[in-house]
Short mmCIF file of C-alpha atoms in Angstrom, two decimals:
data_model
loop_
_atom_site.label_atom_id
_atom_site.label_comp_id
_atom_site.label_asym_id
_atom_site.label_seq_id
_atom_site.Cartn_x
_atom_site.Cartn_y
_atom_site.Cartn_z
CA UNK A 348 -38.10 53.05 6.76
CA UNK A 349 -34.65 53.81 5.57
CA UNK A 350 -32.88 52.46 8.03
CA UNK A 351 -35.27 49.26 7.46
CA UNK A 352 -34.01 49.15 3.85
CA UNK A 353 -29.97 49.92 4.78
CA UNK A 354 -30.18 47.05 7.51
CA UNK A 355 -31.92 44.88 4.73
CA UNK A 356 -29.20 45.78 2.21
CA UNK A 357 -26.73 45.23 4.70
CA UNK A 358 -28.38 41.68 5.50
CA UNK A 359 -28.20 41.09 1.90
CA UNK A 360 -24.48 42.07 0.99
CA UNK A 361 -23.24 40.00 4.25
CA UNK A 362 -24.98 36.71 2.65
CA UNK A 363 -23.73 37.33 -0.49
CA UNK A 364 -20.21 38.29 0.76
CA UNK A 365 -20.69 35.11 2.16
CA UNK A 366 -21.97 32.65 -0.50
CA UNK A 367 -19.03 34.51 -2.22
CA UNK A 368 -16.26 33.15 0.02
CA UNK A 369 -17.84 29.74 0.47
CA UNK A 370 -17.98 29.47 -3.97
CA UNK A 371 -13.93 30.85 -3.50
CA UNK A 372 -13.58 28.04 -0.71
CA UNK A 373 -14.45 25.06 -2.49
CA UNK A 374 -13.12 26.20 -5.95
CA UNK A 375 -10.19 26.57 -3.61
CA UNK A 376 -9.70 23.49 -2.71
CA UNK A 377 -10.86 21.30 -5.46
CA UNK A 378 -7.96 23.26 -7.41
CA UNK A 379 -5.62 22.35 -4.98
CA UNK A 380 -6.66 18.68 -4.95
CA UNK A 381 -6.04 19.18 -9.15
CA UNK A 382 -3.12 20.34 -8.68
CA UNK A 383 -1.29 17.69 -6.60
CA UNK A 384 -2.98 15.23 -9.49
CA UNK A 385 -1.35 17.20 -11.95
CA UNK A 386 2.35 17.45 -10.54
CA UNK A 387 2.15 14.33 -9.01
CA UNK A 388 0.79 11.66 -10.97
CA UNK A 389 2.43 8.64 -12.77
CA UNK A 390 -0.11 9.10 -15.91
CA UNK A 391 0.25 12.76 -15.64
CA UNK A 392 1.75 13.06 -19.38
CA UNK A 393 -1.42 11.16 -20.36
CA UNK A 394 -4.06 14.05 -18.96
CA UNK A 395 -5.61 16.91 -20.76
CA UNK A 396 -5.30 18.94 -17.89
CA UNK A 397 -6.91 21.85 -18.83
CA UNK A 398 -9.79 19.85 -19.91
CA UNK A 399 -10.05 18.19 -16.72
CA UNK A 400 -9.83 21.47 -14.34
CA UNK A 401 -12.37 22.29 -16.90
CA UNK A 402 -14.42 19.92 -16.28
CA UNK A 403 -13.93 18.86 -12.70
CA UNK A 404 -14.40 22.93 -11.39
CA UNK A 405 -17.82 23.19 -13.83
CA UNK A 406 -19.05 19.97 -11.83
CA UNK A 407 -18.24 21.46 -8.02
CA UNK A 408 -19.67 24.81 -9.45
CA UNK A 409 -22.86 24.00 -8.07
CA UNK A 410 -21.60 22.55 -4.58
CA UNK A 411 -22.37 24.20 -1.05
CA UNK A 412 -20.07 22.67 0.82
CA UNK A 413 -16.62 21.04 0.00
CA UNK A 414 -18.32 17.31 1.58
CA UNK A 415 -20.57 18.20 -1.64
CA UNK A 416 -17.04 17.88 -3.90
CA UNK A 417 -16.11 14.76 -2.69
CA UNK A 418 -17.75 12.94 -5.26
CA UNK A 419 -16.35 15.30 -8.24
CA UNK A 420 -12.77 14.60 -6.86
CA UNK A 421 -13.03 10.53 -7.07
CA UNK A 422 -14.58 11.66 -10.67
CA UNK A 423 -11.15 13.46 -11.52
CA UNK A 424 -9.15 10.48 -10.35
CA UNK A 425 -10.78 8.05 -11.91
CA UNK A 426 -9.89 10.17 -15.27
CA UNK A 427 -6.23 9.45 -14.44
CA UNK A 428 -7.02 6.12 -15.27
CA UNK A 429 -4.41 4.02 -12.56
CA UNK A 430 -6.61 1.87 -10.95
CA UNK A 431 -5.33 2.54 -8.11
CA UNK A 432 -5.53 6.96 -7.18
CA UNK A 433 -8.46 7.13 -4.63
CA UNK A 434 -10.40 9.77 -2.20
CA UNK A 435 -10.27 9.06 1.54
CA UNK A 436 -12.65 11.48 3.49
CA UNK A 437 -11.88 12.58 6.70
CA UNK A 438 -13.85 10.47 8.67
CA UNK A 439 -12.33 7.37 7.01
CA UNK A 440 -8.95 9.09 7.79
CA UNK A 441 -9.67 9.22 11.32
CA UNK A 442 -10.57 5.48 10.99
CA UNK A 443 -7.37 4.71 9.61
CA UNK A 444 -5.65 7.05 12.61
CA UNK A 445 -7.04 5.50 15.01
CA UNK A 446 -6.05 1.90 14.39
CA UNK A 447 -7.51 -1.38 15.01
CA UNK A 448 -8.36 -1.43 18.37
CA UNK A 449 -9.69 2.13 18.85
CA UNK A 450 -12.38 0.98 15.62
CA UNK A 451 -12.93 -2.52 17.47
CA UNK A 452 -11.32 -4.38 13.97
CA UNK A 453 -9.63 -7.52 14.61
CA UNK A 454 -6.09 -7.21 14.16
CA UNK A 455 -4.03 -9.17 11.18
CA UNK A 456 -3.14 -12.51 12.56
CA UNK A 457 0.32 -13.76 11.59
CA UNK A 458 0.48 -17.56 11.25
CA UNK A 459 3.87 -19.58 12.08
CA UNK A 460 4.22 -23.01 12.23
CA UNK A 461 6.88 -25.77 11.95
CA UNK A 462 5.54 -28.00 8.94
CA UNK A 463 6.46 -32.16 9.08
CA UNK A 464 9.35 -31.04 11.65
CA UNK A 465 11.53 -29.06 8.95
CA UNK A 466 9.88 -26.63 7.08
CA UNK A 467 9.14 -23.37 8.67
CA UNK A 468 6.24 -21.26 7.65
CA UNK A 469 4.94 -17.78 8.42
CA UNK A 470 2.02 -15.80 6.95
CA UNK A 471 2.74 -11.88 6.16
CA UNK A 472 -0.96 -10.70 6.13
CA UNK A 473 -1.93 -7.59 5.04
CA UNK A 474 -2.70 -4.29 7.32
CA UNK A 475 -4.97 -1.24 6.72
CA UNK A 476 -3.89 1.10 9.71
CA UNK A 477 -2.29 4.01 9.57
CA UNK A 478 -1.80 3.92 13.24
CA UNK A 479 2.05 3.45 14.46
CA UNK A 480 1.23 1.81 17.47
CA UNK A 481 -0.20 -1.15 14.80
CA UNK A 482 2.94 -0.87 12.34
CA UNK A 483 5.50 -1.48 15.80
CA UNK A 484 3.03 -4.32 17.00
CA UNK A 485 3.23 -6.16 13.17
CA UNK A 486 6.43 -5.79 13.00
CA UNK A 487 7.50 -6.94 16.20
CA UNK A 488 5.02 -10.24 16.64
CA UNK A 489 6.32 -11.18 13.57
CA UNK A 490 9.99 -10.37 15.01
CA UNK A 491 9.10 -12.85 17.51
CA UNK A 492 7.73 -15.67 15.36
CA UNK A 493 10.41 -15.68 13.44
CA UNK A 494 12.91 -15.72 16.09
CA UNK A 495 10.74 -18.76 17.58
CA UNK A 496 11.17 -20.60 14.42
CA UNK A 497 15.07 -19.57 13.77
CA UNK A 498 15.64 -21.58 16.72
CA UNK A 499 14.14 -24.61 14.98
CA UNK A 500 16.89 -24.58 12.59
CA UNK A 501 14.10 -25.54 10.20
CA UNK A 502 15.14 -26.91 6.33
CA UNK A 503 14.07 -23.97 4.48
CA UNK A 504 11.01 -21.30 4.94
CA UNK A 505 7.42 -20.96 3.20
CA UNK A 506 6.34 -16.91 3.61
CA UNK A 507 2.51 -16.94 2.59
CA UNK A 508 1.38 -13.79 0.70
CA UNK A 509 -1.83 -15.41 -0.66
CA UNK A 510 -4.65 -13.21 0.58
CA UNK A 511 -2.87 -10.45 1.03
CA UNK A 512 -4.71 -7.34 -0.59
CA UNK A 513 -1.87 -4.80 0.91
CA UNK A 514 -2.63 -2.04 2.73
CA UNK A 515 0.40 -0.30 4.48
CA UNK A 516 3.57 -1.04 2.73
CA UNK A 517 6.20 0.46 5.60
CA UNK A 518 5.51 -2.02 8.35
CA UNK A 519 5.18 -5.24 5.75
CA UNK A 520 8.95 -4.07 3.92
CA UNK A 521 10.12 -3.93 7.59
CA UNK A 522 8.99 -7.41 8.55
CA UNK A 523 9.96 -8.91 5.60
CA UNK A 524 13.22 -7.27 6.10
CA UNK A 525 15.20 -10.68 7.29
CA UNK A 526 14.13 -12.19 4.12
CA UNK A 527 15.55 -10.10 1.75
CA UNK A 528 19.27 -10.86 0.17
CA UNK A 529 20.12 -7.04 -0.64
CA UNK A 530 19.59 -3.56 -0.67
CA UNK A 531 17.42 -1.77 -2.93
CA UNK A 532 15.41 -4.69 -4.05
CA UNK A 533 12.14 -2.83 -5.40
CA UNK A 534 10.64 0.50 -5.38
CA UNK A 535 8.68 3.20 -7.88
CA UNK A 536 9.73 4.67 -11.29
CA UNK A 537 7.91 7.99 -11.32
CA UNK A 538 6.54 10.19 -14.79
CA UNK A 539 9.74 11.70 -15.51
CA UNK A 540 11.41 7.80 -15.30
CA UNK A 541 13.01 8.34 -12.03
CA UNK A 542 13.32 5.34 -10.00
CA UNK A 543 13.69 5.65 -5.88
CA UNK A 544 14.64 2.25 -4.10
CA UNK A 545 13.27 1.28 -0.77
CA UNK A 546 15.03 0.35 2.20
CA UNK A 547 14.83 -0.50 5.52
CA UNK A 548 17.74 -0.52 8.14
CA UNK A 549 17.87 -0.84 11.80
CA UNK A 550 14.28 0.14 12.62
CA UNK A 551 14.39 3.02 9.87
CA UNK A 552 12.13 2.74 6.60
CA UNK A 553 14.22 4.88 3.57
CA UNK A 554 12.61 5.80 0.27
CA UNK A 555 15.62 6.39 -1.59
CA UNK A 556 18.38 7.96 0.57
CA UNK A 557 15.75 9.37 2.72
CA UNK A 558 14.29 7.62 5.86
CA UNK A 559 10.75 7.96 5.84
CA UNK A 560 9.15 6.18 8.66
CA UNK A 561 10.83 5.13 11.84
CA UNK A 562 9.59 2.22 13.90
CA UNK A 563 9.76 0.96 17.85
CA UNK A 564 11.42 -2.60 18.03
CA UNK A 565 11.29 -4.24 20.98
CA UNK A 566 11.94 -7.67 19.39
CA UNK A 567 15.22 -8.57 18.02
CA UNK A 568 15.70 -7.92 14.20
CA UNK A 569 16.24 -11.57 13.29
CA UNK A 570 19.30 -13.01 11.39
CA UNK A 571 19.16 -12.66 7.51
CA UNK A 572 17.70 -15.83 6.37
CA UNK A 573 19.85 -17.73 3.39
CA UNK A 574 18.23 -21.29 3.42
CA UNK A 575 15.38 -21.58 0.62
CA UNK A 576 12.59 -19.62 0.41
CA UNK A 577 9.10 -20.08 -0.94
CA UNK A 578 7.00 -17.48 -1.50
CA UNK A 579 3.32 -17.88 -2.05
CA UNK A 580 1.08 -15.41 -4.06
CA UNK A 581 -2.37 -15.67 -5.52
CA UNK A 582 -5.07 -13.25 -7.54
CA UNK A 583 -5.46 -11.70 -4.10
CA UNK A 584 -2.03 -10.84 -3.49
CA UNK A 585 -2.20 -6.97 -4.56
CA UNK A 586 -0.45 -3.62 -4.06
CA UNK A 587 1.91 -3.81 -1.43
CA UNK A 588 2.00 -7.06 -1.11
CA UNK A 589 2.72 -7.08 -4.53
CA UNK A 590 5.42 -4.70 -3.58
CA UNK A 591 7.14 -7.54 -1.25
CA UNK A 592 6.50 -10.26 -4.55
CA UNK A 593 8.67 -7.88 -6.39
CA UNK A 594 11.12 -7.68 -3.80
CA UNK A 595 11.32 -11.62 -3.95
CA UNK A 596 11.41 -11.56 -7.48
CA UNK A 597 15.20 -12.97 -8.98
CA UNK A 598 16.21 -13.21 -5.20
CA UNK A 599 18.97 -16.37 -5.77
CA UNK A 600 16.82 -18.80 -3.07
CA UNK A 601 13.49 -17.53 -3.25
CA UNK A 602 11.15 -19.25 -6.01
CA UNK A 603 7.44 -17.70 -6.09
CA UNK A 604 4.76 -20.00 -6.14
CA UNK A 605 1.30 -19.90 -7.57
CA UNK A 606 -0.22 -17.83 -9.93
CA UNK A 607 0.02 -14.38 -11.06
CA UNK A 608 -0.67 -11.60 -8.38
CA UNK A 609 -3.64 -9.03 -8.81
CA UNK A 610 -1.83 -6.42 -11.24
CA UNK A 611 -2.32 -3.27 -8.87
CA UNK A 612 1.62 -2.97 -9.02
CA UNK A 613 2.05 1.00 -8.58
CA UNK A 614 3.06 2.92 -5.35
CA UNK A 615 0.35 5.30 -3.82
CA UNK A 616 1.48 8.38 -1.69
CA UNK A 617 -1.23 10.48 0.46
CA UNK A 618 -1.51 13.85 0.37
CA UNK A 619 -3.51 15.51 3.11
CA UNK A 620 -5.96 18.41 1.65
CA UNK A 621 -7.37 20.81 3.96
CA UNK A 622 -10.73 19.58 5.93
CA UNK A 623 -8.14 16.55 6.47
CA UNK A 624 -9.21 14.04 3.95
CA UNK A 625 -6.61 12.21 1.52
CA UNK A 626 -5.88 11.96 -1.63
CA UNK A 627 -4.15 8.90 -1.89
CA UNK A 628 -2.13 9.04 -5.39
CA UNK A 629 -0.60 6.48 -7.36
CA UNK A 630 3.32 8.38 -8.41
CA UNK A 631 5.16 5.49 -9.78
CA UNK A 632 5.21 2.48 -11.06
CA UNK A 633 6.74 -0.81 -9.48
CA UNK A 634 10.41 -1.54 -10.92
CA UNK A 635 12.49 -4.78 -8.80
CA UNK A 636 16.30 -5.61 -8.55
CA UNK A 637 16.65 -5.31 -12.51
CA UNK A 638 14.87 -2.45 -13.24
CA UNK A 639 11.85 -4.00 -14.64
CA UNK A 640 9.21 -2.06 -14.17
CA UNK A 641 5.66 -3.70 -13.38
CA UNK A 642 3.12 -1.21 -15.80
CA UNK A 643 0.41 -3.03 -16.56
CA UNK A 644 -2.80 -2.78 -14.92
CA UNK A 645 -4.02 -6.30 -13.90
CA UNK A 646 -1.19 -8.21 -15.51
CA UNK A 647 0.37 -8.78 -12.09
CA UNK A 648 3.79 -10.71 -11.00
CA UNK A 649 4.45 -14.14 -12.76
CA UNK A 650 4.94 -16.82 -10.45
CA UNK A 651 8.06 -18.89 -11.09
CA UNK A 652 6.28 -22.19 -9.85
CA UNK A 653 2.51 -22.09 -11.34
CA UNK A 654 0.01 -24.29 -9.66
CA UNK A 655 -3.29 -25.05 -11.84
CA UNK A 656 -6.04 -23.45 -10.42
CA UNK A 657 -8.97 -25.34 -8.33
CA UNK A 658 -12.07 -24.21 -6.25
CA UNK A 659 -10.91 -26.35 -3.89
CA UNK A 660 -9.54 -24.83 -1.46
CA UNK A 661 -8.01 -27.74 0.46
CA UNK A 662 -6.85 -28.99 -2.40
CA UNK A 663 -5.00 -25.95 -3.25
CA UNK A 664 -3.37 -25.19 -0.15
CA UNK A 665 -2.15 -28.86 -0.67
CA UNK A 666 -0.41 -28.36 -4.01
CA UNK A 667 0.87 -24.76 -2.72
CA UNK A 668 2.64 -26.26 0.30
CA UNK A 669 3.79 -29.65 -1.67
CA UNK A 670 5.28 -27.39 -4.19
CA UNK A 671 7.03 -25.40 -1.90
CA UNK A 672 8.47 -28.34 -0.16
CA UNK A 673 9.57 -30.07 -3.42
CA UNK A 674 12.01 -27.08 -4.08
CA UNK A 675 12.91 -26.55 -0.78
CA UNK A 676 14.36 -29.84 -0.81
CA UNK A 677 15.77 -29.70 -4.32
CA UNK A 678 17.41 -26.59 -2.92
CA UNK A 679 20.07 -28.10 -0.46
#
C-alpha cells in the first residue's frame, strides 16, 4: 500500500511539475512576443504597457498550449492600433518559405508592352513570398522586359502600380531600381523620429548603411531611365507598393496618376518567436525624398494627375493610359 500511495504521489508531482512548466512556457513566450511590441513599435509611446501585459498574460492564463495564444497575440496587436502589425503562424510561415511553386500559387505576372509604337509600359505587380528563389526570378524577368523595351527607344514609360496590394518590399525596390533618379528616395521614420533610407546597389538591398538582402542577377541591371515617367496607383495600391509611390513621389519626370493609394503607408519588420511563427511589426512610418512622412492611416499618397472615378473598368484603364500619354508628350 505505501508504495501504491508514493508511486501515486510521485505520478501526481510529475504532472504537476509538468502543467507547471507548460503555464511557465507559454507565459514565456507571450512575454516575449510583448516585448518585441513594446521596444519595437512605431505607436509604442501611445501604449499602456503595463496594462496591456496585464491584460494580454490574464487572457493566455487559461491556455494549454502556445497554438491556444495565438489568438490573444493578434488581440495585443490590434491594441497598437497601426493597421498594419499582424500574427503569422508557423504554418503560414512555411507557406510563405516555400514560395509559389512549392504551394502550387500562380506566380505574379509582369506585363510589358510597346503602346501605339512609342510608349513603353510595364506592370510591377505585387509578391507575397518570402522565398529568394521568387525575389531573384521577379527581379530578373522584369530585368529582361525592361531591357526588351530599352531597345525600343520608346517616347517615355507608363509603370502600373494599380492593383498592387504589396507584399515583399526588397525584390519590388530592386526592380524598380532603374526608375529611380537618386539615392535615398524613401524609407521609415521610427518612434524615437529616426529616419533610415533604403537603397539598393548592384544586386544589394541597404536599409540605411546596412545591406540587408542580397539578390542573384542573371539579367543585366538596365540603364537608369530619364525619359518621362508615369506612374499609375489606385485604392489598391497599398504598403509596399505604396513604398515605391513614395519613392516616385517629387521625382523631376515622374507624375503619379490616379487617385489616392490605400493609406497602409508604414514599414513592417518580422520577428521570428520561438515555435517559428512571426510577428510581423509595423516600426516606422513612411517619409520620401523631403522628409515627409506618410502617418495617416488610410489617407494614402495623392496622385499628382487625378482621374474621376468610374465602375467601368474599360473606361478607366482608358483615361489612366490617355493621361499618361498626354504628359508624356507634354514632357519632351
Amino acid at each position: 500500500m505505501n508504495t501504491f500511495l508514493t508511486t501515486l504521489t510521485f505520478t501526481s508531482i510529475l504532472l504537476s511539475s509538468q502543467a507547471t512548466a507548460q503555464k511557465d512556457s507559454i507565459r514565456r513566450y507571450v512575454t516575449d512576443a510583448l516585448d518585441i511590441m513594446h521596444h519595437k513599435s512605431v505607436n509604442k509611446a501611445k501604449v499602456n504597457w503595463e496594462e496591456l501585459y496585464r491584460v494580454t498574460l490574464n487572457n493566455a492564463s487559461e491556455s494549454k498550449t502556445i497554438k491556444d495564444t495565438y489568438p490573444v497575440l493578434e488581440k495585443a496587436l490590434n491594441s497598437l492600433d497601426d493597421a498594419h502589425s499582424k500574427f503569422y503562424p508557423e504554418e503560414a510561415v512555411r507557406a510563405y518559405t516555400l514560395g509559389y511553386e512549392a504551394t502550387g500559387q500562380k506566380f505574379p505576372v509582369i506585363e510589358s508592352k510597346l503602346l501605339e509604337n512609342r510608349y513603353a509600359y510595364i506592370s510591377l505587380p505585387d509578391i507575397g513570398s518570402f522565398n529568394k528563389d521568387d525575389w531573384n526570378l521577379y527581379i530578373n524577368t522584369f530585368y529582361s522586359k525592361v531591357n526588351e523595351l530599352q531597345k525600343k527607344d520608346p517616347k517615355g514609360w507608363i509603370v502600373d502600380l494599380r492593383d498592387n496590394y504589396g507584399g515583399m518590399l526588397y525584390p519590388m525596390y530592386a526592380a524598380a531600381a532603374p526608375f529611380f533618379d537618386h539615392k535615398s528616395i524613401v524609407g521609415t521614420k521610427d518612434a524615437e523620429g529616426t529616419v533610415a533610407y533604403f537603397n539598393y546597389k548592384d544586386g544589394k538591398f541597404y536599409e540605411g548603411a546596412t545591406a540587408t538582402q542580397f539578390f542573384r542577377l542573371k539579367e543585366k541591371q538596365p540603364k537608369r531611365i530619364k525619359t518621362p515617367v508615369a506612374v499609375l496607383i489606385n485604392k489598391i495600391t497599398g504598403s509596399s507598393a505604396e513604398f515605391i509611390t513614395a519613392a516616385f513621389a517629387g521625382q523631376k519626370n515622374v507624375k503619379l496618376i490616379g487617385v489616392n493609394t490605400q493609406g497602409l503607408t508604414s514599414g513592417n519588420q518580422e520577428y521570428k518567436l520561438s515555435d517559428g511563427s512571426f510577428l510581423v511589426l509595423t516600426t516606422g512610418n513612411i517619409v520620401d525624398r523631403t522628409g515627409k512622412e506618410y502617418a495617416e492611416i488610410g489617407k494614402g499618397i495623392s496622385p499628382d494627375i487625378r482621374i474621376e472615378k468610374t465602375d467601368d473598368k474599360t473606361k478607366a484603364n482608358e483615361t489612366y493610359l490617355n493621361k499618361a500619354f498626354r504628359y508624356i508628350d507634354s514632357s519632351r
